[in-house]
PDB file of C-alpha atoms in Angstrom:
ATOM      1  CA  GLY A  16      -0.228   0.191   0.281  1.00  0.00           C
ATOM      2  CA  ASP A  17       1.084   3.667  -0.370  1.00  0.00           C
ATOM      3  CA  THR A  18       2.374   5.522   2.551  1.00  0.00           C
ATOM      4  CA  LEU A  19       3.361   9.043   3.224  1.00  0.00           C
ATOM      5  CA  GLY A  20       6.155  10.269   5.300  1.00  0.00           C
ATOM      6  CA  GLY A  21       6.159  12.874   8.176  1.00  0.00           C
ATOM      7  CA  HIS A  22       5.859  16.210   6.540  1.00  0.00           C
ATOM      8  CA  ILE A  23       4.708  19.791   7.083  1.00  0.00           C
ATOM      9  CA  ASP A  24       2.389  21.077   4.166  1.00  0.00           C
ATOM     10  CA  ASP A  25       4.258  24.689   3.792  1.00  0.00           C
ATOM     11  CA  VAL A  26       4.368  25.439   0.253  1.00  0.00           C
ATOM     12  CA  GLU A  27       0.966  27.264   0.247  1.00  0.00           C
ATOM     13  CA  VAL A  28       0.981  31.048  -0.187  1.00  0.00           C
ATOM     14  CA  ASP A  29      -1.785  31.277   2.762  1.00  0.00           C
ATOM     15  CA  MET A  30      -0.953  29.221   5.588  1.00  0.00           C
ATOM     16  CA  CYS A  31      -3.880  30.326   7.455  1.00  0.00           C
ATOM     17  CA  GLN A  32      -6.300  27.963   5.488  1.00  0.00           C
ATOM     18  CA  PRO A  33      -6.922  24.531   7.249  1.00  0.00           C
ATOM     19  CA  ILE A  34      -5.803  21.179   5.427  1.00  0.00           C
ATOM     20  CA  VAL A  35      -8.782  19.104   5.049  1.00  0.00           C
ATOM     21  CA  SER A  36      -7.772  15.203   4.366  1.00  0.00           C
ATOM     22  CA  VAL A  37     -10.803  12.710   3.998  1.00  0.00           C
ATOM     23  CA  SER A  38      -9.953   8.958   4.381  1.00  0.00           C
ATOM     24  CA  LEU A  39     -11.154   6.606   1.705  1.00  0.00           C
ATOM     25  CA  GLY A  40     -10.487   2.790   1.378  1.00  0.00           C
ATOM     26  CA  CYS A  41      -8.589   0.736   3.650  1.00  0.00           C
ATOM     27  CA  ASP A  42      -7.912   1.595   7.264  1.00  0.00           C
ATOM     28  CA  ALA A  43      -4.397   3.819   7.919  1.00  0.00           C
ATOM     29  CA  VAL A  44      -2.216   4.890  10.854  1.00  0.00           C
ATOM     30  CA  PHE A  45      -2.166   8.730  10.729  1.00  0.00           C
ATOM     31  CA  LEU A  46       0.590  10.250  12.840  1.00  0.00           C
ATOM     32  CA  MET A  47       0.228  13.782  14.454  1.00  0.00           C
ATOM     33  CA  GLY A  48       3.275  15.134  15.381  1.00  0.00           C
ATOM     34  CA  GLY A  49       4.665  18.614  16.645  1.00  0.00           C
ATOM     35  CA  THR A  50       6.417  21.503  15.203  1.00  0.00           C
ATOM     36  CA  THR A  51       9.541  19.634  15.243  1.00  0.00           C
ATOM     37  CA  ARG A  52      10.632  16.227  14.662  1.00  0.00           C
ATOM     38  CA  ASP A  53      11.805  16.003  18.232  1.00  0.00           C
ATOM     39  CA  THR A  54       8.109  15.483  19.723  1.00  0.00           C
ATOM     40  CA  ALA A  55       6.883  12.311  19.736  1.00  0.00           C
ATOM     41  CA  PRO A  56       3.900  11.725  17.184  1.00  0.00           C
ATOM     42  CA  THR A  57       0.171  10.533  18.358  1.00  0.00           C
ATOM     43  CA  ALA A  58      -0.984   7.646  16.389  1.00  0.00           C
ATOM     44  CA  LEU A  59      -4.499   7.537  15.169  1.00  0.00           C
ATOM     45  CA  ARG A  60      -6.418   4.816  13.233  1.00  0.00           C
ATOM     46  CA  LEU A  61      -8.336   6.223  10.490  1.00  0.00           C
ATOM     47  CA  ARG A  62     -11.382   4.354   8.800  1.00  0.00           C
ATOM     48  CA  SER A  63     -12.590   4.980   5.157  1.00  0.00           C
ATOM     49  CA  GLY A  64     -15.010   8.331   5.635  1.00  0.00           C
ATOM     50  CA  ASP A  65     -12.814   9.645   8.567  1.00  0.00           C
ATOM     51  CA  VAL A  66     -11.913  13.126   8.045  1.00  0.00           C
ATOM     52  CA  VAL A  67      -8.998  15.115   9.619  1.00  0.00           C
ATOM     53  CA  VAL A  68      -8.703  18.723   9.675  1.00  0.00           C
ATOM     54  CA  LEU A  69      -5.681  20.577  10.456  1.00  0.00           C
ATOM     55  CA  GLY A  70      -5.827  24.351  11.363  1.00  0.00           C
ATOM     56  CA  GLY A  71      -4.070  26.812  13.642  1.00  0.00           C
ATOM     57  CA  ALA A  72      -1.046  25.658  15.136  1.00  0.00           C
ATOM     58  CA  ALA A  73      -1.666  22.202  13.819  1.00  0.00           C
ATOM     59  CA  ARG A  74      -1.230  23.430  10.353  1.00  0.00           C
ATOM     60  CA  ARG A  75       2.311  23.766  10.889  1.00  0.00           C
ATOM     61  CA  ALA A  76       2.934  20.341  12.654  1.00  0.00           C
ATOM     62  CA  TYR A  77       4.633  17.086  11.224  1.00  0.00           C
ATOM     63  CA  HIS A  78       2.014  14.384  10.048  1.00  0.00           C
ATOM     64  CA  GLY A  79       2.104  11.253   7.984  1.00  0.00           C
ATOM     65  CA  VAL A  80       0.600   8.120   6.869  1.00  0.00           C
ATOM     66  CA  PRO A  81       3.037   5.558   7.634  1.00  0.00           C
ATOM     67  CA  ARG A  82       1.024   2.314   7.053  1.00  0.00           C
ATOM     68  CA  ILE A  83      -2.255   1.120   5.459  1.00  0.00           C
ATOM     69  CA  PHE A  84      -4.026  -1.884   6.581  1.00  0.00           C
ATOM     70  CA  PRO A  85      -4.704  -4.020   3.251  1.00  0.00           C
ATOM     71  CA  ALA A  86      -7.923  -5.800   2.811  1.00  0.00           C
ATOM     72  CA  THR A  87      -9.979  -3.348   5.766  1.00  0.00           C
ATOM     73  CA  SER A  88     -11.819  -1.540   3.230  1.00  0.00           C
ATOM     74  CA  GLU A  89     -15.653  -2.553   3.793  1.00  0.00           C
ATOM     75  CA  ASN A  90     -16.878  -0.791   0.388  1.00  0.00           C
ATOM     76  CA  PRO A  91     -14.143  -1.479  -1.902  1.00  0.00           C
ATOM     77  CA  LEU A  92     -13.635   0.638  -5.298  1.00  0.00           C
ATOM     78  CA  PRO A  93     -16.111   0.221  -8.099  1.00  0.00           C
ATOM     79  CA  ALA A  94     -14.604  -1.723 -11.196  1.00  0.00           C
ATOM     80  CA  GLY A  95     -12.630   0.366 -13.305  1.00  0.00           C
ATOM     81  CA  LEU A  96     -11.177   2.341 -10.319  1.00  0.00           C
ATOM     82  CA  ARG A  97      -9.212  -0.628  -8.619  1.00  0.00           C
ATOM     83  CA  PRO A  98      -5.332  -0.168  -9.164  1.00  0.00           C
ATOM     84  CA  GLU A  99      -4.925  -3.670  -9.910  1.00  0.00           C
ATOM     85  CA  GLU A 100      -6.682  -3.313 -13.164  1.00  0.00           C
ATOM     86  CA  HIS A 101      -4.334  -0.399 -14.296  1.00  0.00           C
ATOM     87  CA  GLY A 102      -1.057  -1.831 -15.009  1.00  0.00           C
ATOM     88  CA  ALA A 103       2.269   0.486 -14.502  1.00  0.00           C
ATOM     89  CA  GLY A 104       2.786   2.639 -17.582  1.00  0.00           C
ATOM     90  CA  SER A 105      -0.588   1.794 -19.024  1.00  0.00           C
ATOM     91  CA  GLU A 106      -1.664   4.767 -21.480  1.00  0.00           C
ATOM     92  CA  GLY A 107      -5.239   3.476 -21.298  1.00  0.00           C
ATOM     93  CA  ASP A 108      -7.738   3.852 -24.560  1.00  0.00           C
ATOM     94  CA  ALA A 109      -6.815   6.212 -27.083  1.00  0.00           C
ATOM     95  CA  GLY A 110     -10.019   8.035 -28.616  1.00  0.00           C
TER      96      GLY A 110
END
């Protein structure tokens, strides 16, 4: 599964706007740290449909998704949207 290392979203022009993340598919571990990597992160288990909003001081905190739990989705993606149906480097149908 895909993961996302610890990072701060700091490339936006307006850092006052919150980050809104919607979890879809398999369960995952979400780590929420502090403003430096020295702060031990807190782990949360996210399930499909969970929403995380990072605003205020949390907007500048390290966060990431180090682990996905395969086969935990109760509602798999519809046919045609599943990753295994799209080979790496596939260009799709022309037309």
